[in-house]
Coordinates of N, CA, C and O in Angstrom, one line a residue:
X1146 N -11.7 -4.6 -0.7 CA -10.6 -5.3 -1.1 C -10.8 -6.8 -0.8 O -11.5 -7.1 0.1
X1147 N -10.3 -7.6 -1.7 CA -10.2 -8.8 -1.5 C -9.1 -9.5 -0.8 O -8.0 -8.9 -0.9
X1148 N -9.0 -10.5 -0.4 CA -8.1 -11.4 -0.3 C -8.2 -12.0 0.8 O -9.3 -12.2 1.2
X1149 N -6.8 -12.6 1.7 CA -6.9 -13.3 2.8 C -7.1 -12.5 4.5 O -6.5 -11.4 4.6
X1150 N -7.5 -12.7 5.1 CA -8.0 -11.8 6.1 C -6.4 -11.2 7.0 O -6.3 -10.1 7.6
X1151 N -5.4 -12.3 6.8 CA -4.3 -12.0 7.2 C -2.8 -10.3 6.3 O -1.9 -9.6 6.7
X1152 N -3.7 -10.8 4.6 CA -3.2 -10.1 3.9 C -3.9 -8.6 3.9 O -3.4 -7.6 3.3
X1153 N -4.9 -8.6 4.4 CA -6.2 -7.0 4.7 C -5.6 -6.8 6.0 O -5.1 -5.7 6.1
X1154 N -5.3 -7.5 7.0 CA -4.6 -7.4 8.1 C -3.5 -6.3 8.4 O -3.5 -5.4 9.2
X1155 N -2.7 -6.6 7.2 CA -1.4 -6.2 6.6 C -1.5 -5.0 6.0 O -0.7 -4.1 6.3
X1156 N -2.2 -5.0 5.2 CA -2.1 -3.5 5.0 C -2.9 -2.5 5.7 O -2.4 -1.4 5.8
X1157 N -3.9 -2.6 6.2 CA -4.5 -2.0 7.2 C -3.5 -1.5 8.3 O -3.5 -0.3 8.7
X1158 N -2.5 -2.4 8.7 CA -2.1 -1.5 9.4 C -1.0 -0.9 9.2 O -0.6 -0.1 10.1
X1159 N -0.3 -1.0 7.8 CA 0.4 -0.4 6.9 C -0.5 1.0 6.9 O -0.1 1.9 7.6
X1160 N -1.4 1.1 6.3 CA -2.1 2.6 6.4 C -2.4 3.0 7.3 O -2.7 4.2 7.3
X1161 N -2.6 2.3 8.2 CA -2.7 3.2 9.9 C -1.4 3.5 10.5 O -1.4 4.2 11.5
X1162 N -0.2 3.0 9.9 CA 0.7 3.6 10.4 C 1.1 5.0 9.2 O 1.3 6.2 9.5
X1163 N 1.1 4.5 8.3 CA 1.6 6.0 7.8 C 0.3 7.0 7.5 O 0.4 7.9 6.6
X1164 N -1.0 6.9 8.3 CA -1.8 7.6 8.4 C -1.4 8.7 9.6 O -1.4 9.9 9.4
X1165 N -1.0 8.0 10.8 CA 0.0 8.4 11.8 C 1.1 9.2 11.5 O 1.2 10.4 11.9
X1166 N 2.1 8.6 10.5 CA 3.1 9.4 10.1 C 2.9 10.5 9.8 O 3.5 11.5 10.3
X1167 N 1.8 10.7 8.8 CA 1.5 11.6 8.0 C 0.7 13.0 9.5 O 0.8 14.2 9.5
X1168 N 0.1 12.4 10.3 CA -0.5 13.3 10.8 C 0.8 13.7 11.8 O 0.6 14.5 12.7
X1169 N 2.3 13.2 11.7 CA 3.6 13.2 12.4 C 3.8 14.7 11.7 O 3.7 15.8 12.2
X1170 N 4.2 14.5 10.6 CA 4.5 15.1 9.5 C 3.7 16.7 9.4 O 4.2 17.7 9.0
X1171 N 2.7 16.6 9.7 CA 1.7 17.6 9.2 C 2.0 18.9 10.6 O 2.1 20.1 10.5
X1172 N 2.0 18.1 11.9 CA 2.5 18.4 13.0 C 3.7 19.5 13.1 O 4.0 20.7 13.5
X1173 N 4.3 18.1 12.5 CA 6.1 18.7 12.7 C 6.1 20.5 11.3 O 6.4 21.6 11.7
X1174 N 5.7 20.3 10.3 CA 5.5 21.5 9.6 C 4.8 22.5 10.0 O 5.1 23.6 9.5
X1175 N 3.5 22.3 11.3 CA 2.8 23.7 11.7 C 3.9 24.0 12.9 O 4.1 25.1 13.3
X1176 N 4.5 23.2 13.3 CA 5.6 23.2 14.3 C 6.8 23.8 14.0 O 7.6 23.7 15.0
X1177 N 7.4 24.4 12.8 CA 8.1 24.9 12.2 C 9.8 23.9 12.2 O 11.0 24.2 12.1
X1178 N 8.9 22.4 12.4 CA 10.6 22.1 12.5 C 11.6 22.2 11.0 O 11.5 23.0 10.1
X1179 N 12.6 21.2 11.1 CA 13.6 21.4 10.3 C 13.3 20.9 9.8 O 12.7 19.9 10.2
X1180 N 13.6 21.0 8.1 CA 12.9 20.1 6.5 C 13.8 19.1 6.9 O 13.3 18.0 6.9
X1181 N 15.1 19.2 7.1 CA 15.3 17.9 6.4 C 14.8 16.4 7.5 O 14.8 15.2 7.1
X1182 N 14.3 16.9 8.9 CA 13.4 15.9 10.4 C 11.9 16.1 9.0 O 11.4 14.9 8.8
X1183 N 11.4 16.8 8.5 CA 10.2 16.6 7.7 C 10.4 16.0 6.4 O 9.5 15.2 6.1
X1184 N 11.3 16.1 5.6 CA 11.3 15.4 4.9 C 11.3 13.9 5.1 O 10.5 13.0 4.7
X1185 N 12.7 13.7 6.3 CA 12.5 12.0 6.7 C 11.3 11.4 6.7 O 11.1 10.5 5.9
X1186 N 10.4 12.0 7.5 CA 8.9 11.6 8.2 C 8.2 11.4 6.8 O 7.6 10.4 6.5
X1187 N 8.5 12.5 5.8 CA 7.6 12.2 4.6 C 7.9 10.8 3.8 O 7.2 10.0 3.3
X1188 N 9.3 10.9 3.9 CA 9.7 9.3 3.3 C 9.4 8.7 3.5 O 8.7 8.1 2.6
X1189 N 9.5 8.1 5.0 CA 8.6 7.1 5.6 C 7.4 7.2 5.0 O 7.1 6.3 4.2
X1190 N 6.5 8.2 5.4 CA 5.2 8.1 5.0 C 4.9 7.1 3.3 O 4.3 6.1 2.8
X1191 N 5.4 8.0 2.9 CA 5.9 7.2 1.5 C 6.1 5.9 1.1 O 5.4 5.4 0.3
X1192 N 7.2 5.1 1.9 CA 7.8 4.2 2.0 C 6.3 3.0 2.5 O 5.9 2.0 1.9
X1193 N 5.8 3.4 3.5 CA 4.3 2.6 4.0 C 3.1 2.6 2.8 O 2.4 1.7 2.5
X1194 N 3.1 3.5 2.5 CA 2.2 3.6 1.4 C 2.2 2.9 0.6 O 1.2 2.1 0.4
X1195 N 3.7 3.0 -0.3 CA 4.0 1.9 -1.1 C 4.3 0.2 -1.0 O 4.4 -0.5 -2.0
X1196 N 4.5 -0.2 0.6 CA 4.3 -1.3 0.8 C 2.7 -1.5 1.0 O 2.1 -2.6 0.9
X1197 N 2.3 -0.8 1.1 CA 0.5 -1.3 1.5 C 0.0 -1.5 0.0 O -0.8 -2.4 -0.2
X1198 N 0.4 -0.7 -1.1 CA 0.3 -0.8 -2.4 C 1.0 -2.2 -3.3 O 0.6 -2.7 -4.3
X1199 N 2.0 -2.4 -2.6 CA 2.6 -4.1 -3.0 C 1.7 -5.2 -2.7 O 1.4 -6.2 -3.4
X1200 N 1.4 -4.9 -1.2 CA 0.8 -5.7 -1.4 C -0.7 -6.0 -1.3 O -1.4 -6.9 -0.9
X1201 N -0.8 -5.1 -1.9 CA -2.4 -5.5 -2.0 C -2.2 -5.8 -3.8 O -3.0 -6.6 -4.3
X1202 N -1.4 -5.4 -4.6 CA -0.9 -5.7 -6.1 C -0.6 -7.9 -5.9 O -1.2 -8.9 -6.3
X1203 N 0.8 -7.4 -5.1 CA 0.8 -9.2 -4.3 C -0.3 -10.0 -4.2 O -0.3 -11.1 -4.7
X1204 N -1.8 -9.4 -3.4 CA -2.7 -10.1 -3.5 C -3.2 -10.6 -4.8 O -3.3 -11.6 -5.4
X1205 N -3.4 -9.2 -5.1 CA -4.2 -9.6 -7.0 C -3.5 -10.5 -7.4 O -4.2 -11.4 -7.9
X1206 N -1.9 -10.8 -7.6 CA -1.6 -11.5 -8.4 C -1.7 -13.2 -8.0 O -1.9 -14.2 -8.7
X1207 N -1.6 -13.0 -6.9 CA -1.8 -14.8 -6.5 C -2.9 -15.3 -6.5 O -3.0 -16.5 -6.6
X1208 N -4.1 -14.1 -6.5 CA -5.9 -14.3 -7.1 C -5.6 -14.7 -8.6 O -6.1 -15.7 -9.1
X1209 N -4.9 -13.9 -9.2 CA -4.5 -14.0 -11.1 C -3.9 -15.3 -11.0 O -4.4 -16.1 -11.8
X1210 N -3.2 -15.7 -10.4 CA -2.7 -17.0 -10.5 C -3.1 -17.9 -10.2 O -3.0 -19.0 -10.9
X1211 N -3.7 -17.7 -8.9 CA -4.7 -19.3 -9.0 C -6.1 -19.4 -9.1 O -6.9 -20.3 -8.7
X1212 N -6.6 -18.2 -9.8 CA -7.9 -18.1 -10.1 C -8.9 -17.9 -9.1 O -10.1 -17.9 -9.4
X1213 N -8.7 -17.7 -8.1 CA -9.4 -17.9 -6.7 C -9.8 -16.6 -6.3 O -8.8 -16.1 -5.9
X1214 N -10.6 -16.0 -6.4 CA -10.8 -14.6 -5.9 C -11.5 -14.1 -4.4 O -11.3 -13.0 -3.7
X1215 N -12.6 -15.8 -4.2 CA -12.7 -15.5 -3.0 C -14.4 -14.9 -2.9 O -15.2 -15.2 -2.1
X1216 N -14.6 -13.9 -4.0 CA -15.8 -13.5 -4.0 C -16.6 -13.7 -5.5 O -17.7 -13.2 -5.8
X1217 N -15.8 -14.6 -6.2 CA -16.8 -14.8 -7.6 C -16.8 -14.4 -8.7 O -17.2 -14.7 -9.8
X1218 N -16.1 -13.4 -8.3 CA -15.6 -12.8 -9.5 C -14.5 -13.4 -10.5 O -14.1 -14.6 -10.2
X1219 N -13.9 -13.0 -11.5 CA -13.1 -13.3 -12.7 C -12.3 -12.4 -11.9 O -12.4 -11.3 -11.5
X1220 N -10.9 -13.6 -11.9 CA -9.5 -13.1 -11.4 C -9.1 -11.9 -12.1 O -10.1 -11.5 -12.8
X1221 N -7.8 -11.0 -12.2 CA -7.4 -9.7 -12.7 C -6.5 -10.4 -13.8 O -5.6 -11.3 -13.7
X1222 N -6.9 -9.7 -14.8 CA -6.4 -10.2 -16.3 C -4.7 -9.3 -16.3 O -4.5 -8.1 -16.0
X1223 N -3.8 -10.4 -16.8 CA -2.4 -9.5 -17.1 C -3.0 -8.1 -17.0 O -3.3 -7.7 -15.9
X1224 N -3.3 -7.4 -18.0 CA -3.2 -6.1 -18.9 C -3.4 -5.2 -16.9 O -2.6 -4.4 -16.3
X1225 N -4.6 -5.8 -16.5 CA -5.1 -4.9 -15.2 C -4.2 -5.1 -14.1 O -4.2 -4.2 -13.3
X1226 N -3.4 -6.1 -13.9 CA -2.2 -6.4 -13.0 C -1.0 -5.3 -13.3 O -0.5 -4.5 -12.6
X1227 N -0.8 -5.7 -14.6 CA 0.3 -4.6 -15.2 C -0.1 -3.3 -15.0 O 0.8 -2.5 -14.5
X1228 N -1.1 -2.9 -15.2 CA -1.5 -0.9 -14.5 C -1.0 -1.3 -13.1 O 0.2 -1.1 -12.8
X1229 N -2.0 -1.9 -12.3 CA -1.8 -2.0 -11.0 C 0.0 -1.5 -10.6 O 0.3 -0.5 -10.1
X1230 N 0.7 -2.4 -11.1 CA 2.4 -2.2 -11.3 C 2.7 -0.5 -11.4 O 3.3 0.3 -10.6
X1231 N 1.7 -0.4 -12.9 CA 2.4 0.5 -13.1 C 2.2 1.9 -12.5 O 2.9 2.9 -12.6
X1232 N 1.1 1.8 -11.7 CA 0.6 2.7 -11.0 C 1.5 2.9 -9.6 O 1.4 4.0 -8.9
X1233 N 2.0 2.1 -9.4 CA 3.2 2.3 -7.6 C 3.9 2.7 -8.2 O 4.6 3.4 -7.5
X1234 N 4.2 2.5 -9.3 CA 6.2 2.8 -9.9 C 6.4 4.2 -10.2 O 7.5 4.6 -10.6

């Protein structure tokens, strides 16, 4: 992934926390708890995922916008931003 070391920061530990969750989650079901204490945990889980997925989308787009990628490459064209989008939703 590209971007600013602050913004890899960020999601990194966005997925280390709902990597956690998830192994909360996985726990709590061989543990026979109650769906709806498992479903919560899954939400959450969810919920992290999809911020770690904004913003690494967030990154691309401020790479798309000011052309800067950082590693040389050709910024992410609309069309590939918009999947990006459309792929969290």
């Amino acid at each position: 992934m590209v971007g600013d070391e602050a913004s890899i920061a960020q999601v990194l530990n966005r997925l280390r926390r709902a990597h956690g969750q998830l192994a909360g989650v996985i726990a709590m079901i061989e543990a026979g708890r109650d769906c709806k204490d498992v479903v919560t945990q899954l939400a959450a889980v969810s919920r992290a995922l999809d911020r770690a997925g904004f913003k690494i989308v967030a990154s691309g787009l401020r790479e798309c916008m000011t052309g800067e990628t950082g590693d040389g490459r050709e910024p992410m064209t609309e069309e590939e931003l918009e999947k990006l989008f459309l792929a969290l939703a």
